[in-house]
PDB file of C-alpha atoms in Angstrom:
ATOM      1  CA  LYS A  28     -26.256  -8.865 -38.485  1.00 66.00           C
ATOM      2  CA  HIS A  29     -29.765 -10.124 -39.107  1.00 75.00           C
ATOM      3  CA  GLN A  30     -30.931  -9.993 -35.517  1.00 76.00           C
ATOM      4  CA  PRO A  31     -32.957  -6.991 -34.256  1.00 75.00           C
ATOM      5  CA  TRP A  32     -31.102  -4.823 -31.646  1.00 78.00           C
ATOM      6  CA  MET A  33     -31.274  -1.639 -29.801  1.00 80.00           C
ATOM      7  CA  ALA A  34     -28.571   0.690 -28.402  1.00 83.00           C
ATOM      8  CA  SER A  35     -29.227   3.387 -25.937  1.00 85.00           C
ATOM      9  CA  VAL A  36     -26.427   5.966 -25.757  1.00 87.00           C
ATOM     10  CA  SER A  37     -26.622   8.824 -23.190  1.00 84.00           C
ATOM     11  CA  PHE A  38     -24.424  11.828 -23.450  1.00 83.00           C
ATOM     12  CA  SER A  39     -23.969  14.304 -20.632  1.00 77.00           C
ATOM     13  CA  THR A  40     -21.929  16.618 -22.885  1.00 73.00           C
ATOM     14  CA  ALA A  41     -24.346  19.514 -22.969  1.00 74.00           C
ATOM     15  CA  HIS A  42     -25.137  19.560 -19.304  1.00 75.00           C
ATOM     16  CA  THR A  43     -23.925  21.196 -16.145  1.00 76.00           C
ATOM     17  CA  PRO A  44     -21.339  21.843 -15.001  1.00 79.00           C
ATOM     18  CA  VAL A  45     -20.650  24.075 -17.908  1.00 81.00           C
ATOM     19  CA  MET A  46     -17.000  23.656 -19.018  1.00 82.00           C
ATOM     20  CA  GLN A  47     -14.615  23.907 -21.857  1.00 85.00           C
ATOM     21  CA  PRO A  48     -15.045  20.917 -24.221  1.00 87.00           C
ATOM     22  CA  PRO A  49     -12.044  19.184 -25.868  1.00 89.00           C
ATOM     23  CA  GLN A  50     -10.701  21.325 -28.583  1.00 88.00           C
ATOM     24  CA  ALA A  51     -10.464  18.341 -31.007  1.00 91.00           C
ATOM     25  CA  LEU A  52     -14.258  18.245 -31.104  1.00 91.00           C
ATOM     26  CA  LEU A  53     -14.618  21.927 -32.063  1.00 90.00           C
ATOM     27  CA  SER A  54     -14.299  23.743 -35.392  1.00 86.00           C
ATOM     28  CA  SER A  55     -13.352  27.080 -33.723  1.00 78.00           C
ATOM     29  CA  ASP A  56      -9.878  28.525 -33.240  1.00 77.00           C
ATOM     30  CA  PRO A  57      -8.588  27.639 -29.757  1.00 75.00           C
ATOM     31  CA  ALA A  58      -7.538  31.228 -29.157  1.00 74.00           C
ATOM     32  CA  LYS A  59     -11.161  32.355 -29.483  1.00 73.00           C
ATOM     33  CA  THR A  60     -12.497  29.890 -26.972  1.00 73.00           C
ATOM     34  CA  SER A  61      -9.693  29.321 -24.436  1.00 72.00           C
ATOM     35  CA  ALA A  62     -10.381  32.590 -22.476  1.00 70.00           C
ATOM     36  CA  LEU A  63     -14.039  31.649 -21.777  1.00 72.00           C
ATOM     37  CA  THR A  64     -14.761  31.032 -18.143  1.00 69.00           C
ATOM     38  CA  CYS A  65     -17.649  29.694 -16.184  1.00 64.00           C
ATOM     39  CA  THR A  66     -17.381  32.407 -13.559  1.00 61.00           C
ATOM     40  CA  ASP A  67     -16.426  36.119 -13.386  1.00 52.00           C
ATOM     41  CA  GLY A  68     -13.656  35.513 -10.890  1.00 49.00           C
ATOM     42  CA  ASP A  69     -15.834  34.855  -7.785  1.00 52.00           C
ATOM     43  CA  THR A  70     -18.778  32.550  -7.684  1.00 57.00           C
ATOM     44  CA  ASN A  71     -21.121  34.566 -10.026  1.00 57.00           C
ATOM     45  CA  PRO A  72     -21.575  32.908 -13.362  1.00 60.00           C
ATOM     46  CA  ASP A  73     -20.463  34.940 -16.366  1.00 69.00           C
ATOM     47  CA  GLN A  74     -23.638  34.396 -18.399  1.00 73.00           C
ATOM     48  CA  ALA A  75     -22.232  35.417 -21.821  1.00 77.00           C
ATOM     49  CA  SER A  76     -19.396  32.941 -21.381  1.00 79.00           C
ATOM     50  CA  GLN A  77     -21.719  30.237 -20.091  1.00 79.00           C
ATOM     51  CA  ARG A  78     -23.939  30.611 -23.137  1.00 81.00           C
ATOM     52  CA  GLU A  79     -20.896  30.433 -25.421  1.00 84.00           C
ATOM     53  CA  LEU A  80     -19.559  27.439 -23.544  1.00 85.00           C
ATOM     54  CA  THR A  81     -22.912  25.697 -23.864  1.00 84.00           C
ATOM     55  CA  ASN A  82     -22.867  26.278 -27.534  1.00 85.00           C
ATOM     56  CA  LEU A  83     -19.337  24.757 -27.701  1.00 89.00           C
ATOM     57  CA  MET A  84     -20.468  21.799 -25.559  1.00 89.00           C
ATOM     58  CA  ILE A  85     -23.410  21.238 -28.028  1.00 88.00           C
ATOM     59  CA  GLU A  86     -20.965  21.411 -30.924  1.00 91.00           C
ATOM     60  CA  ALA A  87     -18.742  18.730 -29.157  1.00 91.00           C
ATOM     61  CA  LEU A  88     -21.807  16.551 -28.702  1.00 91.00           C
ATOM     62  CA  ASP A  89     -22.615  16.892 -32.344  1.00 91.00           C
ATOM     63  CA  SER A  90     -19.105  15.906 -33.245  1.00 93.00           C
ATOM     64  CA  GLU A  91     -19.314  12.809 -30.962  1.00 93.00           C
ATOM     65  CA  PHE A  92     -22.753  11.855 -32.367  1.00 92.00           C
ATOM     66  CA  ALA A  93     -21.435  12.104 -35.906  1.00 94.00           C
ATOM     67  CA  ARG A  94     -18.491   9.891 -34.936  1.00 95.00           C
ATOM     68  CA  LEU A  95     -20.854   7.321 -33.528  1.00 94.00           C
ATOM     69  CA  LEU A  96     -22.890   7.273 -36.746  1.00 94.00           C
ATOM     70  CA  VAL A  97     -19.781   6.930 -38.902  1.00 95.00           C
ATOM     71  CA  SER A  98     -18.171   4.319 -36.744  1.00 94.00           C
ATOM     72  CA  THR A  99     -21.308   2.141 -36.779  1.00 91.00           C
ATOM     73  CA  GLY A 100     -21.598   2.532 -40.591  1.00 92.00           C
ATOM     74  CA  LEU A 101     -24.902   4.452 -40.377  1.00 93.00           C
ATOM     75  CA  ALA A 102     -23.335   7.482 -41.996  1.00 95.00           C
ATOM     76  CA  SER A 103     -20.096   8.500 -43.791  1.00 95.00           C
ATOM     77  CA  ARG A 104     -18.126  11.634 -44.283  1.00 95.00           C
ATOM     78  CA  ARG A 105     -18.096  13.591 -47.577  1.00 96.00           C
ATOM     79  CA  GLN A 106     -14.862  14.833 -48.910  1.00 96.00           C
ATOM     80  CA  ASP A 107     -15.481  18.266 -47.283  1.00 94.00           C
ATOM     81  CA  GLY A 108     -15.948  16.573 -43.873  1.00 89.00           C
ATOM     82  CA  THR A 109     -19.690  17.034 -43.587  1.00 91.00           C
ATOM     83  CA  LEU A 110     -21.840  14.072 -42.625  1.00 92.00           C
ATOM     84  CA  LYS A 111     -23.666  11.980 -45.270  1.00 94.00           C
ATOM     85  CA  TYR A 112     -26.641  10.064 -43.948  1.00 92.00           C
ATOM     86  CA  ASP A 113     -29.202   8.186 -46.035  1.00 91.00           C
ATOM     87  CA  PRO A 114     -32.023   6.729 -43.886  1.00 89.00           C
ATOM     88  CA  HIS A 115     -32.856   4.257 -46.713  1.00 87.00           C
ATOM     89  CA  HIS A 116     -29.320   2.832 -46.778  1.00 87.00           C
ATOM     90  CA  ASN A 117     -30.048   0.571 -43.828  1.00 86.00           C
ATOM     91  CA  ASN A 118     -32.939  -0.590 -41.565  1.00 86.00           C
ATOM     92  CA  THR A 119     -31.883   1.304 -38.525  1.00 89.00           C
ATOM     93  CA  MET A 120     -34.018   3.972 -36.804  1.00 90.00           C
ATOM     94  CA  ILE A 121     -32.313   6.779 -34.956  1.00 91.00           C
ATOM     95  CA  VAL A 122     -34.094   8.603 -32.144  1.00 91.00           C
ATOM     96  CA  VAL A 123     -32.358  11.633 -30.422  1.00 89.00           C
ATOM     97  CA  VAL A 124     -34.104  13.288 -27.402  1.00 85.00           C
ATOM     98  CA  GLY A 125     -33.102  15.805 -24.835  1.00 80.00           C
ATOM     99  CA  ASP A 126     -33.837  15.177 -21.213  1.00 73.00           C
ATOM    100  CA  ASN A 127     -35.159  18.475 -19.895  1.00 73.00           C
ATOM    101  CA  GLY A 128     -35.367  22.190 -20.666  1.00 73.00           C
ATOM    102  CA  THR A 129     -32.570  24.803 -20.797  1.00 76.00           C
ATOM    103  CA  LEU A 130     -30.854  25.947 -17.647  1.00 75.00           C
ATOM    104  CA  GLY A 131     -31.619  29.653 -16.955  1.00 74.00           C
ATOM    105  CA  ASN A 132     -28.148  31.152 -17.253  1.00 72.00           C
ATOM    106  CA  THR A 133     -27.669  29.538 -20.718  1.00 75.00           C
ATOM    107  CA  VAL A 134     -30.982  30.587 -22.199  1.00 77.00           C
ATOM    108  CA  LYS A 135     -30.528  32.491 -25.391  1.00 76.00           C
ATOM    109  CA  GLU A 136     -32.569  35.601 -26.454  1.00 77.00           C
ATOM    110  CA  PRO A 137     -35.372  36.217 -27.071  1.00 82.00           C
ATOM    111  CA  PHE A 138     -36.218  33.690 -24.310  1.00 81.00           C
ATOM    112  CA  ASP A 139     -36.548  34.706 -20.693  1.00 83.00           C
ATOM    113  CA  PRO A 140     -34.060  33.005 -18.308  1.00 81.00           C
ATOM    114  CA  GLN A 141     -36.655  33.260 -15.605  1.00 84.00           C
ATOM    115  CA  ARG A 142     -38.856  30.905 -17.498  1.00 82.00           C
ATOM    116  CA  ALA A 143     -36.350  28.181 -18.107  1.00 81.00           C
ATOM    117  CA  LYS A 144     -35.751  24.618 -16.875  1.00 78.00           C
ATOM    118  CA  GLY A 145     -37.935  23.794 -13.880  1.00 76.00           C
ATOM    119  CA  THR A 146     -40.821  25.885 -15.226  1.00 79.00           C
ATOM    120  CA  ALA A 147     -43.816  25.031 -17.464  1.00 76.00           C
ATOM    121  CA  TYR A 148     -42.870  27.766 -19.879  1.00 77.00           C
ATOM    122  CA  GLN A 149     -41.490  27.055 -23.380  1.00 75.00           C
ATOM    123  CA  THR A 150     -37.867  27.119 -22.512  1.00 74.00           C
ATOM    124  CA  GLY A 151     -38.520  24.852 -19.612  1.00 74.00           C
ATOM    125  CA  VAL A 152     -40.134  22.110 -21.549  1.00 76.00           C
ATOM    126  CA  TRP A 153     -38.848  22.580 -25.089  1.00 77.00           C
ATOM    127  CA  VAL A 154     -36.259  19.887 -25.914  1.00 78.00           C
ATOM    128  CA  PRO A 155     -35.026  18.308 -29.084  1.00 81.00           C
ATOM    129  CA  LEU A 156     -36.585  15.144 -30.437  1.00 86.00           C
ATOM    130  CA  VAL A 157     -35.289  13.845 -33.778  1.00 89.00           C
ATOM    131  CA  VAL A 158     -36.477  10.659 -35.397  1.00 91.00           C
ATOM    132  CA  ALA A 159     -34.750   9.439 -38.545  1.00 92.00           C
ATOM    133  CA  GLY A 160     -34.704   6.261 -40.474  1.00 91.00           C
ATOM    134  CA  PRO A 161     -36.475   4.242 -43.141  1.00 90.00           C
ATOM    135  CA  LEU A 162     -39.822   4.002 -41.275  1.00 89.00           C
ATOM    136  CA  VAL A 163     -40.262   7.862 -41.169  1.00 90.00           C
ATOM    137  CA  ARG A 164     -43.097   8.522 -43.663  1.00 88.00           C
ATOM    138  CA  LYS A 165     -42.682  12.273 -44.026  1.00 90.00           C
ATOM    139  CA  PRO A 166     -39.033  13.307 -43.353  1.00 88.00           C
ATOM    140  CA  ASP A 167     -37.619  16.887 -43.075  1.00 88.00           C
ATOM    141  CA  ARG A 168     -40.625  18.342 -41.257  1.00 89.00           C
ATOM    142  CA  ASP A 169     -41.413  19.904 -37.882  1.00 87.00           C
ATOM    143  CA  VAL A 170     -44.194  18.439 -35.905  1.00 83.00           C
ATOM    144  CA  PRO A 171     -45.997  21.151 -33.903  1.00 82.00           C
ATOM    145  CA  TYR A 172     -47.391  18.888 -31.163  1.00 81.00           C
ATOM    146  CA  MET A 173     -46.219  18.217 -27.607  1.00 78.00           C
ATOM    147  CA  VAL A 174     -44.611  14.881 -27.196  1.00 79.00           C
ATOM    148  CA  ASN A 175     -43.857  13.189 -23.891  1.00 78.00           C
ATOM    149  CA  ILE A 176     -40.998  10.861 -23.393  1.00 79.00           C
ATOM    150  CA  ALA A 177     -43.586   8.121 -22.621  1.00 80.00           C
ATOM    151  CA  ASP A 178     -44.736   8.571 -26.209  1.00 82.00           C
ATOM    152  CA  LEU A 179     -41.551   6.908 -27.311  1.00 86.00           C
ATOM    153  CA  TYR A 180     -42.703   3.498 -25.915  1.00 85.00           C
ATOM    154  CA  GLN A 181     -45.350   3.411 -28.576  1.00 83.00           C
ATOM    155  CA  LEU A 182     -42.867   4.426 -31.182  1.00 86.00           C
ATOM    156  CA  PHE A 183     -40.405   1.691 -30.075  1.00 88.00           C
ATOM    157  CA  GLY A 184     -43.282  -0.823 -30.126  1.00 87.00           C
ATOM    158  CA  GLU A 185     -44.171   0.232 -33.751  1.00 85.00           C
ATOM    159  CA  ILE A 186     -40.542  -0.110 -34.827  1.00 85.00           C
ATOM    160  CA  ALA A 187     -40.351  -3.584 -33.237  1.00 85.00           C
ATOM    161  CA  GLY A 188     -43.645  -4.627 -34.839  1.00 83.00           C
ATOM    162  CA  ILE A 189     -45.414  -4.890 -31.489  1.00 84.00           C
ATOM    163  CA  GLY A 190     -48.942  -3.568 -31.182  1.00 74.00           C
ATOM    164  CA  ILE A 191     -49.100  -1.197 -28.201  1.00 70.00           C
ATOM    165  CA  VAL A 192     -52.536  -0.749 -26.716  1.00 69.00           C
ATOM    166  CA  VAL A 193     -53.146   2.529 -24.974  1.00 66.00           C
ATOM    167  CA  GLU A 194     -55.783   2.066 -22.336  1.00 68.00           C
ATOM    168  CA  GLN A 195     -58.242   4.923 -22.010  1.00 64.00           C
ATOM    169  CA  ARG A 196     -59.903   5.241 -18.595  1.00 65.00           C
ATOM    170  CA  GLU A 197     -62.924   7.359 -17.643  1.00 70.00           C
ATOM    171  CA  GLY A 198     -63.188   8.816 -14.286  1.00 59.00           C
ATOM    172  CA  PRO A 199     -61.042   7.983 -11.249  1.00 61.00           C
ATOM    173  CA  ALA A 200     -59.005   4.774 -11.312  1.00 53.00           C
TER     174      ALA A 200
END
């Protein structure tokens, strides 16, 4: 209980192949989602269904993440079922990050599916990064700067109380 620890949990829930998630993880009526398919009968993806299935896969991921927070005691459920999280109730930092951009056939308007995952455009590099916990000085804000996954090493060093030195080089190495 008093030893520092770290857990890394990786979900593949909101990733290809696009598929129907377990109904128990969804709030929607099964009749509304059971007819969604990943293809239009041949091998061509039904893009509207794929976008909807992606939304459902993200909802299932959200349900599983909430279950993880509740089962570890980091959050609890209110009487109406919503999640109650107080970052100052414990000394645990939570970092949630996506691994890459959005796949073209699941891109939502107003974004262009031709400028999705695998490109340098916004939908190709724009992924979630959420940091929560007692060390966050200014919670409930958006940070308008680009962040790279490598930036998390410095964050984890700060959380652990380790000074991370970023070496600046001039010219070729």
